Each structure stands twice: as C-alpha cells, then as structure tokens.
CSV table of C-alpha atoms in Angstrom, one decimal:
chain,number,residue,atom,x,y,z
A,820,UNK,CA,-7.7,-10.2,15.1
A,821,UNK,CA,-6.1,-7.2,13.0
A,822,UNK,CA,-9.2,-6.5,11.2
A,823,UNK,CA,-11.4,-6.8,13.9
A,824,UNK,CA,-8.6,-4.1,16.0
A,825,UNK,CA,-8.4,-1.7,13.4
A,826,UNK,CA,-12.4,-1.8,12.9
A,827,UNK,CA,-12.7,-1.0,16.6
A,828,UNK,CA,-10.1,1.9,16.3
A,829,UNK,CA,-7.2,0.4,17.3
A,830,UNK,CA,-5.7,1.7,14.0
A,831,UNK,CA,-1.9,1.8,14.1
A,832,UNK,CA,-0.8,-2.1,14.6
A,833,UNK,CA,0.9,-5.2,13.6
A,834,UNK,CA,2.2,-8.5,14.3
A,835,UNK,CA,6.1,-10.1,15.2
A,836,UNK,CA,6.7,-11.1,11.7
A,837,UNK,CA,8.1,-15.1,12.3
A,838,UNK,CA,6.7,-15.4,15.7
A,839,UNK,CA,7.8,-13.5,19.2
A,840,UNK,CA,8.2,-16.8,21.4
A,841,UNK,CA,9.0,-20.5,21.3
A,842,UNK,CA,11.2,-22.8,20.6
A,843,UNK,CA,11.8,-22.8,17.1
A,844,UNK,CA,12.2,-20.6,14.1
A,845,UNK,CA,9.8,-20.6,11.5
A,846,UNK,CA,11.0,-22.4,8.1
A,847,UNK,CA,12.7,-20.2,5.2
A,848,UNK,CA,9.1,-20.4,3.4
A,849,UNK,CA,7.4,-19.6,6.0
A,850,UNK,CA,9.1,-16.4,7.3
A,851,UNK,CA,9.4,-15.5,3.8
A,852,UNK,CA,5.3,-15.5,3.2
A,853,UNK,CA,5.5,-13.7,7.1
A,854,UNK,CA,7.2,-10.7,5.9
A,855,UNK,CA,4.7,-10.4,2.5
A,856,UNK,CA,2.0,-10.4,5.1
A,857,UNK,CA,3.5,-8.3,7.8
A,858,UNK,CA,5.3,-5.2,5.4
A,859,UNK,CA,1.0,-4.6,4.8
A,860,UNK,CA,-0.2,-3.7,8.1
A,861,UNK,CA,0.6,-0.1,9.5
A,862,UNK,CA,3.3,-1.1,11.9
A,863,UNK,CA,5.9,-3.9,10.8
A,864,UNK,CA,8.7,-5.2,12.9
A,865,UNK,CA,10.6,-8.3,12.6
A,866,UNK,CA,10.7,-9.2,16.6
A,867,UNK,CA,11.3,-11.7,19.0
A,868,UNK,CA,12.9,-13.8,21.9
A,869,UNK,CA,13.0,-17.6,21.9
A,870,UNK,CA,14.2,-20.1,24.4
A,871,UNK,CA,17.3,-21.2,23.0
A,872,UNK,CA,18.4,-16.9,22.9
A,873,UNK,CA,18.2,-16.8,18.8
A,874,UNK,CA,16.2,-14.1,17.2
A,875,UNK,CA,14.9,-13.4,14.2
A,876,UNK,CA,16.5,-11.4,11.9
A,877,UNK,CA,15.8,-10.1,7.9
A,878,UNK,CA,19.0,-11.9,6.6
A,879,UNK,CA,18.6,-15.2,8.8
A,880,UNK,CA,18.1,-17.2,5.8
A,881,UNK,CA,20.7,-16.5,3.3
A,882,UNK,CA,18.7,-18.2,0.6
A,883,UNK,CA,15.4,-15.7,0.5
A,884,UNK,CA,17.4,-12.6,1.6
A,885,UNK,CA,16.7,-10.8,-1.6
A,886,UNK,CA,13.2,-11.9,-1.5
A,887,UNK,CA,13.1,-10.3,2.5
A,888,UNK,CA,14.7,-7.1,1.1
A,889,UNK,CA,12.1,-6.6,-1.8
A,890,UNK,CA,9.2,-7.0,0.5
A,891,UNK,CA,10.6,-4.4,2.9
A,892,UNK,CA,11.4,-2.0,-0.5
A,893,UNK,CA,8.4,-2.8,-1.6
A,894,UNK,CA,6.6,-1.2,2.1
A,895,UNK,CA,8.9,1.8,1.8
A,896,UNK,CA,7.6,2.3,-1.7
A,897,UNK,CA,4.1,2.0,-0.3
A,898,UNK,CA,4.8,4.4,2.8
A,899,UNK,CA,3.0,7.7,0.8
A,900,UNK,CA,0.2,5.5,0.7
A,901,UNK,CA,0.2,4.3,4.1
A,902,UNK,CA,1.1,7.8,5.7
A,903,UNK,CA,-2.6,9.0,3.8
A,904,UNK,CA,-4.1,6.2,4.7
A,905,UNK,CA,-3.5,6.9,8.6
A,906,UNK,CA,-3.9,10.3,8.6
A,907,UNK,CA,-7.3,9.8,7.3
A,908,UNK,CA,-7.6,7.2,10.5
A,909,UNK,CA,-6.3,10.2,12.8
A,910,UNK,CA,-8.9,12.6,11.0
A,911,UNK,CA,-11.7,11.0,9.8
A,912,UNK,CA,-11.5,7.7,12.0
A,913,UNK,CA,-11.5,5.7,8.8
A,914,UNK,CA,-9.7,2.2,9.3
A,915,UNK,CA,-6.4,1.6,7.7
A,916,UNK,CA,-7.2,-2.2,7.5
A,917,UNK,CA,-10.6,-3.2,6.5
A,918,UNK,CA,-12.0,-6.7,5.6
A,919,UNK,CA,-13.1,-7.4,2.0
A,920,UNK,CA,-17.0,-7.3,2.8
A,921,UNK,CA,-16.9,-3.4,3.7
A,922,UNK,CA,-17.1,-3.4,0.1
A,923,UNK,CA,-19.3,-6.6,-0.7
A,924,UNK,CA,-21.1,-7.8,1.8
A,925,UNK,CA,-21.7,-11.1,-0.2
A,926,UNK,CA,-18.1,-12.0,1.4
A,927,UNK,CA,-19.2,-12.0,5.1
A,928,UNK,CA,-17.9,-15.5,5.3
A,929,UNK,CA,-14.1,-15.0,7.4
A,930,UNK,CA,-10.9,-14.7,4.9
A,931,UNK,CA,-7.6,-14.4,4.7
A,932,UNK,CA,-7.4,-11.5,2.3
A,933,UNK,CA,-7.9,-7.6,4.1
A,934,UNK,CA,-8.0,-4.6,2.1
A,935,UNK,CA,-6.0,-1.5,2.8
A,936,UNK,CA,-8.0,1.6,2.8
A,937,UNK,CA,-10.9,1.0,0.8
A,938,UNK,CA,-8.6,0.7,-2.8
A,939,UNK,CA,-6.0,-2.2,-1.9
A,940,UNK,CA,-6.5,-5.9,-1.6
A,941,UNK,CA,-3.6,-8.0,0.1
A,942,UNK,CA,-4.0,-11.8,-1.0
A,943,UNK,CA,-1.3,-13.2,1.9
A,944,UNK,CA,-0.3,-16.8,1.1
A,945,UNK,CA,-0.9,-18.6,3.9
A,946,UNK,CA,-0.6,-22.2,2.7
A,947,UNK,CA,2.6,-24.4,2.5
A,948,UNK,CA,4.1,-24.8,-0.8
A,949,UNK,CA,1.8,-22.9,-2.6
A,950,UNK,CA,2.6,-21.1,-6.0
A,951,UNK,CA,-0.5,-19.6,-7.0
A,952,UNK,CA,-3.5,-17.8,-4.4
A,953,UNK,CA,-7.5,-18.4,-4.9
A,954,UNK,CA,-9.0,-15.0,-4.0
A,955,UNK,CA,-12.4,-13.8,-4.2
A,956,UNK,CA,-12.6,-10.3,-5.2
A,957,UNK,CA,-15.2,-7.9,-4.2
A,958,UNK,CA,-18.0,-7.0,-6.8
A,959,UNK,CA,-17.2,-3.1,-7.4
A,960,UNK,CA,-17.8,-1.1,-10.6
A,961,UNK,CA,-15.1,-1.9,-13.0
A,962,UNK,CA,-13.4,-4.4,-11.1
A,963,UNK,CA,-10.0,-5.0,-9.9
A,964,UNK,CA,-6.3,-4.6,-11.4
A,965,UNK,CA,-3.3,-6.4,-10.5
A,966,UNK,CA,-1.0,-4.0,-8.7
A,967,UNK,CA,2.2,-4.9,-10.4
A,968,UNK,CA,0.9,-6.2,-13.8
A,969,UNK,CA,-1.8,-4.2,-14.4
A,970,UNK,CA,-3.9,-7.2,-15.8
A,971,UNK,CA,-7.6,-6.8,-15.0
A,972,UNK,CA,-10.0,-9.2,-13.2
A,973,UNK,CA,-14.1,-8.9,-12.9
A,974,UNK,CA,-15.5,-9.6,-9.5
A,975,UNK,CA,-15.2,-13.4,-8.1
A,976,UNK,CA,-13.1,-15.5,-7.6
A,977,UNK,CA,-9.9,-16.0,-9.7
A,978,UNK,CA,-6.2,-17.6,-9.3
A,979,UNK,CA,-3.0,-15.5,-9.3
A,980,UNK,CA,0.5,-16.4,-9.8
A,981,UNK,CA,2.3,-16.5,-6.3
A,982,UNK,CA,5.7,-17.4,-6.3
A,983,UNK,CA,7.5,-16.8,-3.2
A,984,UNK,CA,8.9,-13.8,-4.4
A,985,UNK,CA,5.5,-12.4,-5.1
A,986,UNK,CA,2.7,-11.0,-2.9
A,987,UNK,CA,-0.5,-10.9,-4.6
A,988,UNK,CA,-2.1,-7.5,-4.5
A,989,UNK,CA,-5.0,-5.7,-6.4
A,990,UNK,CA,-6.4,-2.5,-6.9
A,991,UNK,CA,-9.7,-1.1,-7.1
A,992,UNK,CA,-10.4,0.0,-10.6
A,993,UNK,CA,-10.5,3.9,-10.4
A,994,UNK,CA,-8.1,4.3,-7.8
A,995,UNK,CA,-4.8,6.3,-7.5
A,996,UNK,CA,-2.0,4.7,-5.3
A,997,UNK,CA,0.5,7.1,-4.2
A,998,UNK,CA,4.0,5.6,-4.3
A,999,UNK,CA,7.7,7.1,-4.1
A,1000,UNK,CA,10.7,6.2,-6.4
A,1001,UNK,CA,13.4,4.7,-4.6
A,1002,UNK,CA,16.9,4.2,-6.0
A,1003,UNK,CA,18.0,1.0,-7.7
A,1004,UNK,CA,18.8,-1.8,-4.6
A,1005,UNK,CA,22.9,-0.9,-2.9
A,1006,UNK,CA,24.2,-1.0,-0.4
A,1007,UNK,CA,22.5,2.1,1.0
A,1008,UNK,CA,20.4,2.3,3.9
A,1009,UNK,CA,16.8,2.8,2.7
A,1010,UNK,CA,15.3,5.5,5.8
A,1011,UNK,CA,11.9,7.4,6.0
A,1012,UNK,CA,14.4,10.2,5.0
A,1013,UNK,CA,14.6,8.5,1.7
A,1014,UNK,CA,11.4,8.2,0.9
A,1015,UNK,CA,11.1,12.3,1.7
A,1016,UNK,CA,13.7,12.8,-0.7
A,1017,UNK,CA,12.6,10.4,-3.4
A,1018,UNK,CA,10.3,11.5,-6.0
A,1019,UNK,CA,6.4,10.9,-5.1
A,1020,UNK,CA,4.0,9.5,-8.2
A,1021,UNK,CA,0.2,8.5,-7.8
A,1022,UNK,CA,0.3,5.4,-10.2
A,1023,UNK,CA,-3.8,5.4,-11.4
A,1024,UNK,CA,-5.7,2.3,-12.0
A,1025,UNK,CA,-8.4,3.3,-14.6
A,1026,UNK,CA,-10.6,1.3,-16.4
A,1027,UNK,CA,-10.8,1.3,-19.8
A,1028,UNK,CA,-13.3,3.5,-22.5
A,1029,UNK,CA,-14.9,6.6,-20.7
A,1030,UNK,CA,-14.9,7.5,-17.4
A,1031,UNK,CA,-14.3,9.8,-13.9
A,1032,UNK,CA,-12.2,8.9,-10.7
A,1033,UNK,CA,-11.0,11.2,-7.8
A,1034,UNK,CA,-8.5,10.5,-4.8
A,1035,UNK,CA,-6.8,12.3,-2.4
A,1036,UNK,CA,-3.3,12.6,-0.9
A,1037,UNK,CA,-1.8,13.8,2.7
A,1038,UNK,CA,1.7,14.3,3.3
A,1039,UNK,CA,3.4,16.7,6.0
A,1040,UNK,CA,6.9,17.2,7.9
A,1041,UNK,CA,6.3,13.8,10.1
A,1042,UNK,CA,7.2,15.3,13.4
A,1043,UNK,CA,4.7,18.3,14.8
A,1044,UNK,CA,0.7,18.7,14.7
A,1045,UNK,CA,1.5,22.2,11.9
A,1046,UNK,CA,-0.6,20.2,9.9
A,1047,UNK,CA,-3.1,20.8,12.1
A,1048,UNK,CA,-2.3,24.9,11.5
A,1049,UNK,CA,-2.7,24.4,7.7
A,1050,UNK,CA,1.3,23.5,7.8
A,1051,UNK,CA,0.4,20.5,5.6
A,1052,UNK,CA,-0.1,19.0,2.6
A,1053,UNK,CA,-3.6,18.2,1.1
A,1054,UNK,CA,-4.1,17.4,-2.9
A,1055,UNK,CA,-7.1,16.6,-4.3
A,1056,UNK,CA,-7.6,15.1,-7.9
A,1057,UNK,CA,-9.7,14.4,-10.2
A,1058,UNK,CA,-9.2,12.2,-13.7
A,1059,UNK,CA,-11.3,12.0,-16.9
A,1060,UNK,CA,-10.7,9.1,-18.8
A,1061,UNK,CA,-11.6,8.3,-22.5
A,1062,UNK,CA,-10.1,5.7,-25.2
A,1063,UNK,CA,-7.1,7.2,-25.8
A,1064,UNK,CA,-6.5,10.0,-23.4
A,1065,UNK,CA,-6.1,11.1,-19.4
A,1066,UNK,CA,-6.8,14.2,-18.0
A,1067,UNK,CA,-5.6,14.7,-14.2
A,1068,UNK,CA,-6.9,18.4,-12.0
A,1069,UNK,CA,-5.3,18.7,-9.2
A,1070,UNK,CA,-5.4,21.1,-6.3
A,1071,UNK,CA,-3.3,22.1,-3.1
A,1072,UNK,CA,-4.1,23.3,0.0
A,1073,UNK,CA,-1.7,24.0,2.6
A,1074,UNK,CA,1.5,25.3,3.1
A,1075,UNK,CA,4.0,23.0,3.6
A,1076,UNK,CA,6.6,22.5,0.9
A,1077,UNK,CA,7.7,18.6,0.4
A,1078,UNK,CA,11.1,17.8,0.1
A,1079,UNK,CA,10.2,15.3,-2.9
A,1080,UNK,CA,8.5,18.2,-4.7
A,1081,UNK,CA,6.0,18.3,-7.3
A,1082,UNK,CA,3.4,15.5,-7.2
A,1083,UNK,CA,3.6,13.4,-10.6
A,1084,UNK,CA,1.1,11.1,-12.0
A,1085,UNK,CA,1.1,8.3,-14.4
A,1086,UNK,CA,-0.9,5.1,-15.6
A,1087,UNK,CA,-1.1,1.7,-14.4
A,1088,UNK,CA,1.4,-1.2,-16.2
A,1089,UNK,CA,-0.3,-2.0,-19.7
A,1090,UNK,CA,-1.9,1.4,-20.2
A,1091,UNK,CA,-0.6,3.2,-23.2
A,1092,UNK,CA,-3.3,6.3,-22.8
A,1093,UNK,CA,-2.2,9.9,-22.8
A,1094,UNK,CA,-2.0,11.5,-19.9
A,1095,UNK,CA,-2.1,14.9,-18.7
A,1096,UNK,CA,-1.6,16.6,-15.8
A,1097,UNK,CA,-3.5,20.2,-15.0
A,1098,UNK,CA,-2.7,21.8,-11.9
A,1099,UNK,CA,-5.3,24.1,-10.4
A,1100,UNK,CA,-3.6,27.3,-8.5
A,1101,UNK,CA,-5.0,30.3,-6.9
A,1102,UNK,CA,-5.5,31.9,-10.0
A,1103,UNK,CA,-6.9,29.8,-11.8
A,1104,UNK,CA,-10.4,29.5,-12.6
C-alpha cells in the first residue's frame, strides 16, 4: 500500500507503528520490528486507541526500550536525508518510497523490501523470531553496501544478520547519504532543532579501484517557501575515486546559511582511502 501511495504521489505518509485499533497490543518482538519499519517511511508516529483504553507508547516494553530509542536516533540521524529526499518529491515529483524493481525490473514479483530514494534499501523483518533477513538486491553497477558495516554484496540474493536490535539496510554503491551527528544517548530531548544544530556529513558509499559518483543535497530554514526565492540551500558534488585516494567538488547555490554549518564528507565503514574535499566558490574557476 505505501509503495503503491507514494508511486501515485501521495508522497508524505506512514503507518500507526503497533497497530491503531483492537483489542490487543502487539508482542515486544513485534513492536520492536514495527518501529524498524515505521522510523523509514516519511511520516512516523507511534499511535493508537484500543478497546480496553491502553495505548501504545515507545517505552511500553521495558525490555526493548533501548532498542525503541536507537531506531528513533537512528530516523533523526537520517532526517538530512529524508528532508532531500522530499524536497525533490515537492520539486521534481520524484517518490520518496520506491519499490526495488524501479531499479531492476527482474524483481517485479511483490516484496517486502522498498527502497528510499533511488540509493537506500530497507530490508524490514517481517517474520517471527527471525535473526537473519533473505533479501534480493537489485542488479546495479557496483552493487550494494551495508549501511552500517560497510561490507559489500553483488546483485542477488544474500542473508544478513538481523538481530532485533538491527535493521538491515543497504546502499547503492556510488551513493552519498547525508546524515547529522547527534550527541552521545542522555537524557536530553532529541528535537528537529537538534538535528539543525548538529553537525551534517554525507557519509559516501564508493566502490573500490577507479571511478566517478555525484549527489546532491537540499536543506533550508523548515518553515517558509524562501527557498523558493533562492533562500535555500542547494549542494551539488561530485567524487573521483581511485585506489588510494577521494576527491570530493562541491558547489552552493543559494543563500541561506545552516545553523550546522559547513557540509563535511567522509567514507563509508571499512574504507581507509584519502579523502579530500574541494569546495567550488564564486571565484573559482
């Protein structure tokens, strides 16, 4: 239902993460693999109203609270990337949520797995008990990187460790996933207003040997249309890969000055490359 909504424009949606009516609650398990799921879709709420007046609630299982409260850090690290990816919805009537055969369509057959954008593959558990996921991963050049490890995988089908404290995801080789560096777990309140303060990185996915990628990145004050008067933010980049080295252009346009400053960049888990950073500006040539 949520790939087929956000392929028919219906962009900006989600689901009641453990259910909205009924009688019952789901299982710790359960609402545990519910949040993984939901915290990847553009709008996540935990929501709803059962007969017997109990709701659910982020610490209603003692037991996987930590697990709940890395999934939901784990969205609010993610939001940079989100916040592009629906700005090029608004603009460009792009989907936020595609399904896996927009890039292979060998995998027309219905799955469980979606893709965010066209760069990130969610792999939602959605079997009892499970520890590790079966997913089938599109055939694009360079295949596909775990998002957290950084281990590589060729097109097909492979098996990926999926404890409940895990979400399986993957990124397309060549691709740049903007992220923000929030503090260290407290007892402080993580906001939108912390991620607008927190420093912003694109973390890039490259493939090994020789090689060229490009991405791009929106990011604006989150209230008014300026953007829509140039009072945005628009960066462009480019990388040039080789054996032992990075080489990142990037260029600006717009006006508006984020509060998390200067965009930074840096290589995917497991890639000890040298990277480095060139920022185009007016002047240069």
């Amino acid at each position: 239902m949520g790939v087929g909504m956000s392929m028919s424009g219906l962009v900006n949606f989600g689901h009641d993460v453990g259910g909205f009516a009924g009688t019952a609650r789901p299982s710790p398990e359960l609402f545990a693999r519910w949040v993984a799921n939901g915290v990847m879709h553009p709008r996540f709420t935990i929501h709803s109203w059962h007969d017997d007046g109990s709701v659910n609630e982020p610490w209603m299982y003692p037991e996987i609270t930590d697990i709940v409260r890395e999934m939901i850090r784990l969205r609010y690290r993610l939001i940079p990337f989100l916040y592009t990816l629906s700005y090029l919805a608004t603009e460009r009537r792009e989907p936020i949520v595609n399904p896996v055969f927009s890039l292979d369509d060998a995998l027309l057959e219905e799955s469980d797995d979606f893709l965010l954008g066209r760069d990130l593959l969610v792999a939602s558990v959605v079997e009892e008990g499970q520890v590790t996921r079966t997913v089938t991963l599109p055939n694009v050049p360079d295949g596909w990187f775990e998002f957290d490890t950084g281990t590589h995988h060729d097109a097909g089908t492979v098996t990926l460790d999926a404890p409940l404290d895990r979400l399986p995801l993957l990124v397309r080789a060549g691709a740049g996933i903007p992220q923000c560096e929030l503090p260290a777990p407290s007892k402080e309140i993580v906001t939108t207003q912390t991620v607008d303060n927190s420093p912003h990185t694109i973390v890039l996915y490259l493939p090994d040997g020789n090689g060229h990628s490009e991405g791009f990145f929106f990011d604006d004050d989150g209230h008014t249309y300026g953007y829509r008067q140039g009072h945005g933010y628009w960066l462009t980049w480019t990388a040039d890969h080789a054996d032992t080295t990075v080489t990142v252009h990037t260029h600006v346009e717009g006006d508006y000055q984020p509060p998390w400053g200067t965009m930074a960049f840096a290589l995917r888990p497991g890639d000890t490359r040298t990277i480095e950073v060139v920022v185009k500006t007016a002047t240069s040539d």
